[in-house]
mmCIF file of C-alpha atoms in Angstrom:
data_model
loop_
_atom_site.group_PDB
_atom_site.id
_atom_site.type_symbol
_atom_site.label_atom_id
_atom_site.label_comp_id
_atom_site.label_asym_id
_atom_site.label_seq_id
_atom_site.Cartn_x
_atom_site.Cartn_y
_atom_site.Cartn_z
ATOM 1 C CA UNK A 1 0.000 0.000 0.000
ATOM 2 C CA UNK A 2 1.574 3.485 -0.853
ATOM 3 C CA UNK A 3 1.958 5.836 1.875
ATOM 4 C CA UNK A 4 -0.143 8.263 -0.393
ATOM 5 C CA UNK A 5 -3.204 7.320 -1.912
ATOM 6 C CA UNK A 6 -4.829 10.048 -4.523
ATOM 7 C CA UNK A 7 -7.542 8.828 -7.087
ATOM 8 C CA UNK A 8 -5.858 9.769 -10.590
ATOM 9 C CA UNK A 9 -9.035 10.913 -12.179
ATOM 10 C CA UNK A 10 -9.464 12.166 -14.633
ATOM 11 C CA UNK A 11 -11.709 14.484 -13.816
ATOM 12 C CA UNK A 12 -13.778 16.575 -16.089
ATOM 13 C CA UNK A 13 -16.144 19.998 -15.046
ATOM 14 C CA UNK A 14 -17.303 22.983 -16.527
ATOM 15 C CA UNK A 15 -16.153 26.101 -16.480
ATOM 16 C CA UNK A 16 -17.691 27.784 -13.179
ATOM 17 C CA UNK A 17 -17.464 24.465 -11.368
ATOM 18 C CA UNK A 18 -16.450 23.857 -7.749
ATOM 19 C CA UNK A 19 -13.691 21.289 -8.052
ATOM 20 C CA UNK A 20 -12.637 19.077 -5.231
ATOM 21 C CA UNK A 21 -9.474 16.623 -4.969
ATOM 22 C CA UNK A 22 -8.669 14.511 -2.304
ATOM 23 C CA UNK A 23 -5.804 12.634 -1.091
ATOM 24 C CA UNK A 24 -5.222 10.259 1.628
ATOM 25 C CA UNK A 25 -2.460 8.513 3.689
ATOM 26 C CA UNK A 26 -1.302 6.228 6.195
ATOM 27 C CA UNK A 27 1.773 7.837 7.744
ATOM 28 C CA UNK A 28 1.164 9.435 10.905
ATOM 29 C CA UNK A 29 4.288 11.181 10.756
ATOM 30 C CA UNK A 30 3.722 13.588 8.082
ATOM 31 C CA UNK A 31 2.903 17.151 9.248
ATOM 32 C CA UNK A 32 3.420 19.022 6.494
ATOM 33 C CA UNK A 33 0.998 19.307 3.443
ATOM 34 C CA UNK A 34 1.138 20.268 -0.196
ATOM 35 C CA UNK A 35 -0.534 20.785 -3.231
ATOM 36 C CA UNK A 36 1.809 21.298 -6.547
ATOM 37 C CA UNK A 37 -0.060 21.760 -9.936
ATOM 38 C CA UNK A 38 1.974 20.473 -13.244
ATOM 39 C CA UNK A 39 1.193 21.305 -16.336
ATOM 40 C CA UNK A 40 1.742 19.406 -19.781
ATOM 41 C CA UNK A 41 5.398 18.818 -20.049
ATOM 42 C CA UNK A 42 6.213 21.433 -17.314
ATOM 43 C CA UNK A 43 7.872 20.416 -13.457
ATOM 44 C CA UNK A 44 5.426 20.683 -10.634
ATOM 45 C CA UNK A 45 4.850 24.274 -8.931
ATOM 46 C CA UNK A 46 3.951 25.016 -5.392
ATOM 47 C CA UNK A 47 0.069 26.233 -5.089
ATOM 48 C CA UNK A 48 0.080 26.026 -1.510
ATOM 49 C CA UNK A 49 1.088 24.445 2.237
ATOM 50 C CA UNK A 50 -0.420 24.012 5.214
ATOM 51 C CA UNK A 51 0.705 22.539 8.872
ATOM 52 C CA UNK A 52 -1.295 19.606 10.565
ATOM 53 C CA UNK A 53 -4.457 20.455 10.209
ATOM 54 C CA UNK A 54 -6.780 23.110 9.706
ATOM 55 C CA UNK A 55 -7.823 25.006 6.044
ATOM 56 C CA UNK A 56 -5.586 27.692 4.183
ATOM 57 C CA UNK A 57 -7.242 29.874 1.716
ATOM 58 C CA UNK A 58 -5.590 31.535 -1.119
ATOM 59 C CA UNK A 59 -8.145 33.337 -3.733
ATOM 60 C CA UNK A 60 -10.256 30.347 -5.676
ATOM 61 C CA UNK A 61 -7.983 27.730 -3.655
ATOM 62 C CA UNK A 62 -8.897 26.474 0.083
ATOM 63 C CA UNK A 63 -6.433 23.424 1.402
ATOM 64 C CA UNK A 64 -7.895 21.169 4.502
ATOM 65 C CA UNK A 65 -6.368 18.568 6.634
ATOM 66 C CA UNK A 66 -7.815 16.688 8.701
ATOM 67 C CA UNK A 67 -5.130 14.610 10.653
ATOM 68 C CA UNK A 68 -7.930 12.390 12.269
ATOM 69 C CA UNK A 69 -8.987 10.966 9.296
ATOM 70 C CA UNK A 70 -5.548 11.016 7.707
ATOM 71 C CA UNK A 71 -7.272 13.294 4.899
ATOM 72 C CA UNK A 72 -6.731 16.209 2.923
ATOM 73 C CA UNK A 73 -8.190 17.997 -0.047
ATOM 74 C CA UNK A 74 -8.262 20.924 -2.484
ATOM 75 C CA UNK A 75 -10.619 23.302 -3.361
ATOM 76 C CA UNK A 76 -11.124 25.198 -6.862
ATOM 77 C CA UNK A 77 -13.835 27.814 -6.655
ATOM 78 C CA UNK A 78 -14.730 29.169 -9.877
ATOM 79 C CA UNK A 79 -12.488 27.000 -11.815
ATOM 80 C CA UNK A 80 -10.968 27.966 -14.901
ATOM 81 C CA UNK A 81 -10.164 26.365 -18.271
ATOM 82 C CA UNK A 82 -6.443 27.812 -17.307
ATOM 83 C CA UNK A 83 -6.880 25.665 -13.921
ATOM 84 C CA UNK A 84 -6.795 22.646 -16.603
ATOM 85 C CA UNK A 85 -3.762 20.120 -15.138
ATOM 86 C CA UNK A 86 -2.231 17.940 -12.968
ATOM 87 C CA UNK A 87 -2.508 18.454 -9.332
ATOM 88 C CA UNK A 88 -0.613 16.348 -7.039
ATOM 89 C CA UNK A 89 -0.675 16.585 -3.457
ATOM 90 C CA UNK A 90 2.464 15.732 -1.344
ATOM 91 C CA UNK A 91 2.931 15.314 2.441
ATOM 92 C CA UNK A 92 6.582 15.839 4.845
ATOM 93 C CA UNK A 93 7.560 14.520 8.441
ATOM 94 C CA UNK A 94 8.155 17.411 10.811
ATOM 95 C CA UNK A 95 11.958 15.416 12.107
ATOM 96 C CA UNK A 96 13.833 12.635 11.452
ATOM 97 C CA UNK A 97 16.927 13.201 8.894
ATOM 98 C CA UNK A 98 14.487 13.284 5.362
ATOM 99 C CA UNK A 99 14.900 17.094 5.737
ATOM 100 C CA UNK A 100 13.426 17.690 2.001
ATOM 101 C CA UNK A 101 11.819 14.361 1.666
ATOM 102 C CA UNK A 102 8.469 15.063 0.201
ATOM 103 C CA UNK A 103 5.856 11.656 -0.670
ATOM 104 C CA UNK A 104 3.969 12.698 -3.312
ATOM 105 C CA UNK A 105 0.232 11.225 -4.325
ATOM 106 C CA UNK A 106 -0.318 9.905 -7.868
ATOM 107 C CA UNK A 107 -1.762 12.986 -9.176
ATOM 108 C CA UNK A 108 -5.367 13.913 -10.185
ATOM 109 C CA UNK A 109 -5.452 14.893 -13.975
ATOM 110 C CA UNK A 110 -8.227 17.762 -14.183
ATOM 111 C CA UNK A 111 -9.387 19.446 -16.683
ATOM 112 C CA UNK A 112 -12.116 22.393 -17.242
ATOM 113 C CA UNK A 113 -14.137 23.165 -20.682
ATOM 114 C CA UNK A 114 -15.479 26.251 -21.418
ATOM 115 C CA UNK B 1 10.057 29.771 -15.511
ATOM 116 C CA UNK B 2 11.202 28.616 -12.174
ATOM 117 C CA UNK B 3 15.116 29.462 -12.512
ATOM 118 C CA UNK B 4 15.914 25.285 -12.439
ATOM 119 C CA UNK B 5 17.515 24.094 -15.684
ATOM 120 C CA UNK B 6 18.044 20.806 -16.421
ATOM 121 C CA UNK B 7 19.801 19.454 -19.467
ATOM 122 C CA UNK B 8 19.322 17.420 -21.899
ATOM 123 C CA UNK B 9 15.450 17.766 -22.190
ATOM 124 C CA UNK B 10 15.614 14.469 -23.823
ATOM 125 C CA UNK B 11 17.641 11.322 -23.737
ATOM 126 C CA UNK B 12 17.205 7.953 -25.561
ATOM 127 C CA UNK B 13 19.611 5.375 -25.264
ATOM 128 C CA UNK B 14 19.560 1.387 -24.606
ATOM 129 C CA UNK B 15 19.342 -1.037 -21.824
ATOM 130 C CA UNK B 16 22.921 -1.695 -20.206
ATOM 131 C CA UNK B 17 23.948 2.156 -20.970
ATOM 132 C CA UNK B 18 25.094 4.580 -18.643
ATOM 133 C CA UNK B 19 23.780 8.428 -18.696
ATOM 134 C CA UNK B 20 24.579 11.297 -16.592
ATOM 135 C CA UNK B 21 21.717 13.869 -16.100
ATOM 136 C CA UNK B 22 22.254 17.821 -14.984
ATOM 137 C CA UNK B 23 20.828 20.258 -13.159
ATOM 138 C CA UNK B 24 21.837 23.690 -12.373
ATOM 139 C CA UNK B 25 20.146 24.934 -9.446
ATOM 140 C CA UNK B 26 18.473 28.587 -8.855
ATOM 141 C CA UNK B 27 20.911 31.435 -8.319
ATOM 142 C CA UNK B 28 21.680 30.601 -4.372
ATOM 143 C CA UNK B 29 20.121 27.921 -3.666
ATOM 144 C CA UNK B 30 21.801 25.431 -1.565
ATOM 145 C CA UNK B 31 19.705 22.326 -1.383
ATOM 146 C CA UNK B 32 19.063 20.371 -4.410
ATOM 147 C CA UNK B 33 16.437 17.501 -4.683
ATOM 148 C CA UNK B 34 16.226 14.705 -7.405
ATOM 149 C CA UNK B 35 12.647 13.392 -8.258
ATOM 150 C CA UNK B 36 11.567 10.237 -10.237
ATOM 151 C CA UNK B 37 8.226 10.787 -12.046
ATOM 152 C CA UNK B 38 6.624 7.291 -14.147
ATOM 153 C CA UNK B 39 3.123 6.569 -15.074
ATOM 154 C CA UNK B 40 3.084 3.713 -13.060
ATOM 155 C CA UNK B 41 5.166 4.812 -9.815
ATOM 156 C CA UNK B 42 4.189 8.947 -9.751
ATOM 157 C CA UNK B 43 6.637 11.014 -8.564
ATOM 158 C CA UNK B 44 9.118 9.940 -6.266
ATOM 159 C CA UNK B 45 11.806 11.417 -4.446
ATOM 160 C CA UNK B 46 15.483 10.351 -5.209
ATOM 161 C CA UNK B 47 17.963 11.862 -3.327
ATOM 162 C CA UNK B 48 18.900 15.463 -1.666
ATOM 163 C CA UNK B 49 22.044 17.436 -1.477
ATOM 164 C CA UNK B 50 22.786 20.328 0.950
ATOM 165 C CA UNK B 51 26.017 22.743 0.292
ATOM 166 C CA UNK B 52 27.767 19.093 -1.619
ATOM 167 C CA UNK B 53 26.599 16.832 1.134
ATOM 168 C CA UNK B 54 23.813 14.092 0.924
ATOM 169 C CA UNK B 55 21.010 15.154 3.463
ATOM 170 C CA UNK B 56 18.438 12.841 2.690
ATOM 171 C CA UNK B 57 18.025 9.538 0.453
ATOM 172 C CA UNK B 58 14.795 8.075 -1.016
ATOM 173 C CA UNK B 59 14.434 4.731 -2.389
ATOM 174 C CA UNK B 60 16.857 5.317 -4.949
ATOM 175 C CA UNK B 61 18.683 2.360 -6.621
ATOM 176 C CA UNK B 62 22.100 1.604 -6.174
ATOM 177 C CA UNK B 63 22.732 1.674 -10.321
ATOM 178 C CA UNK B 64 21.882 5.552 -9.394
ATOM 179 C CA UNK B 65 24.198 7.861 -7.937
ATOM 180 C CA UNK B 66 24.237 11.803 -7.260
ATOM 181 C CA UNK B 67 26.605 14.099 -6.907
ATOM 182 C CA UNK B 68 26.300 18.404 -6.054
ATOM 183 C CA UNK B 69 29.688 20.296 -7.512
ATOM 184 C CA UNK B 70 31.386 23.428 -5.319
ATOM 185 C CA UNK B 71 29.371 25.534 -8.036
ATOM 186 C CA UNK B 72 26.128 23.850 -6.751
ATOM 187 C CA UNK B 73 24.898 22.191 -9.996
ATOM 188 C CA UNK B 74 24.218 18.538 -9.597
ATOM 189 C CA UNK B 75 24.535 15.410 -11.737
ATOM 190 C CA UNK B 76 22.525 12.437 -11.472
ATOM 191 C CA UNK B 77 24.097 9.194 -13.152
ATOM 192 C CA UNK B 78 21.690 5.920 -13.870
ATOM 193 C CA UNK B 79 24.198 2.677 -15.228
ATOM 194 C CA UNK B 80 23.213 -0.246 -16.283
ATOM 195 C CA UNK B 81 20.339 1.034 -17.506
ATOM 196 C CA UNK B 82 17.081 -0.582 -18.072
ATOM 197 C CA UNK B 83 13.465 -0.586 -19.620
ATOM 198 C CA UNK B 84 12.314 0.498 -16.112
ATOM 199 C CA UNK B 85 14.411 3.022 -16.006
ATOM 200 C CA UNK B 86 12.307 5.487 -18.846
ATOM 201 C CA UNK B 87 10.976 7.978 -16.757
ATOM 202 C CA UNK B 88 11.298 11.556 -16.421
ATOM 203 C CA UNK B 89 13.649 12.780 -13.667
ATOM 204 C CA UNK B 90 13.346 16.184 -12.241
ATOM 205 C CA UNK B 91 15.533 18.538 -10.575
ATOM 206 C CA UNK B 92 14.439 20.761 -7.781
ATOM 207 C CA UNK B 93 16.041 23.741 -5.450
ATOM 208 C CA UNK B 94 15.296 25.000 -2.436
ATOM 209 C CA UNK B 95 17.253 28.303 -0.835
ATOM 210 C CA UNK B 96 17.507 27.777 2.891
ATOM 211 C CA UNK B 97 18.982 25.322 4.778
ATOM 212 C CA UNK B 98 17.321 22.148 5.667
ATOM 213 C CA UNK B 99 16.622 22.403 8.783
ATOM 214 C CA UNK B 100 14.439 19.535 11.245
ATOM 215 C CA UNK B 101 10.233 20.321 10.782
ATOM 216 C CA UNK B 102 10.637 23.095 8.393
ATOM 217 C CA UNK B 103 9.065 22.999 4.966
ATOM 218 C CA UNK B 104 10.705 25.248 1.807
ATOM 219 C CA UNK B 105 9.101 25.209 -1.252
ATOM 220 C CA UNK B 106 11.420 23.510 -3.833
ATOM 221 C CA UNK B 107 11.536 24.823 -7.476
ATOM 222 C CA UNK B 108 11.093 22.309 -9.845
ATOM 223 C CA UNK B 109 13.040 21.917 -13.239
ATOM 224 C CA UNK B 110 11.371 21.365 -16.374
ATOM 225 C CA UNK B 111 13.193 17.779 -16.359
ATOM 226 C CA UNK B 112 14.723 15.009 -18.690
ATOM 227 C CA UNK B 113 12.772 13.130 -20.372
ATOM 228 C CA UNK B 114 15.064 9.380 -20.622
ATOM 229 C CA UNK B 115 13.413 6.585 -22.836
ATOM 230 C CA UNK B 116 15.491 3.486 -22.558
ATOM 231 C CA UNK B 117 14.895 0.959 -25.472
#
């Protein structure tokens, strides 16, 4: 079983549409949470972090974590055709010697139509 | 255009061969991260250097090996290559150093694409 479970889609919405992606995992360790978005043929970029849990916004994007369930998601408000790629979420320890270590889910291939 | 560059772009070359892979860090950053992305695996973390040290190792095999220069650019070398092996590998930076439950976000290359035949 991977430590980080994220359904790889794809997933399809209109323009307008409320998007929501999920990942899951087993490690209790991991403190730390990310979501990257990568485009076609591009390397992942940072969209945002958060620390155990709790949500983050940042303008049409929320991130929650809910360490109970070992669960975390991604919201799109208002998504965009532009909003159209990979998102992959990706989860740290807080210690231990993997100081850059990051376990990253499969990825959740998205894409909006106008 | 996140400042990483990785050469070559694109690499094809046959099972048993050896290939060395480059990446030249952003301007100052220290740390330098090597990712492993397949269709079948996702992306998965190689190996990180700090400053020309290794700080932390992921399940990388031991046909791999790393290496970060004095002038910060790294090399990643895969031998005896095989099918498997196709995959593109990605380069990423970070500026500060690693330091115990801190998170930087690490700029990612655009990669090297390697198809092994």
């Amino acid at each position: 079983q991977k430590e980080v479970e994220q359904d790889p889609g794809p997933l399809s919405v209109p323009e307008g549409a409320i998007v929501s992606l999920n990942c899951t995992y087993s490690n209790s360790a991991f403190q730390y949470f990310m979501w990257y978005r990568q485009y076609s043929r591009k390397g992942p970029e940072l969209l945002m972090y958060t620390y155990s849990s709790g949500n983050k916004e940042d303008g049409r994007f929320t991130a929650q974590v809910d360490k109970s369930s070992k669960y975390i998601s991604l919201f799109i408000r208002d998504s965009q055709p532009s909003d159209s790629a990979t998102y992959l979420c990706a989860m740290k320890n807080a210690g231990g010697t993997s100081y850059g270590k990051l376990t990253f889910g499969q990825g959740t291939i998205l894409t909006v139509h106008p | 255009d996140s400042g990483v560059t990785q050469t070559p772009k694109h690499l094809i070359t046959a099972t048993g061969q050896r290939v060395t892979l480059r990446c030249s860090p952003r301007s100052g950053d220290l740390s330098v991260y090597w990712y492993q992305q397949s269709l079948d695996q996702g992306l998965q973390f190689l190996i990180q250097y700090y400053n020309g040290e290794e700080r932390a190792k992921g399940n990388i095999l031991e046909r791999f090996s790393a290496q970060q220069f004095p002038d910060l650019h790294s090399e990643l070398n895969l031998s005896s290559l095989e099918l498997g092996d196709s995959a593109l590998y990605f380069c990423a930076s970070s500026p500060q150093v690693p330091v115990q439950g801190a998170v930087y976000e690490q700029y990612f290359g655009p990669g090297t694409r390697l198809t092994v035949t």
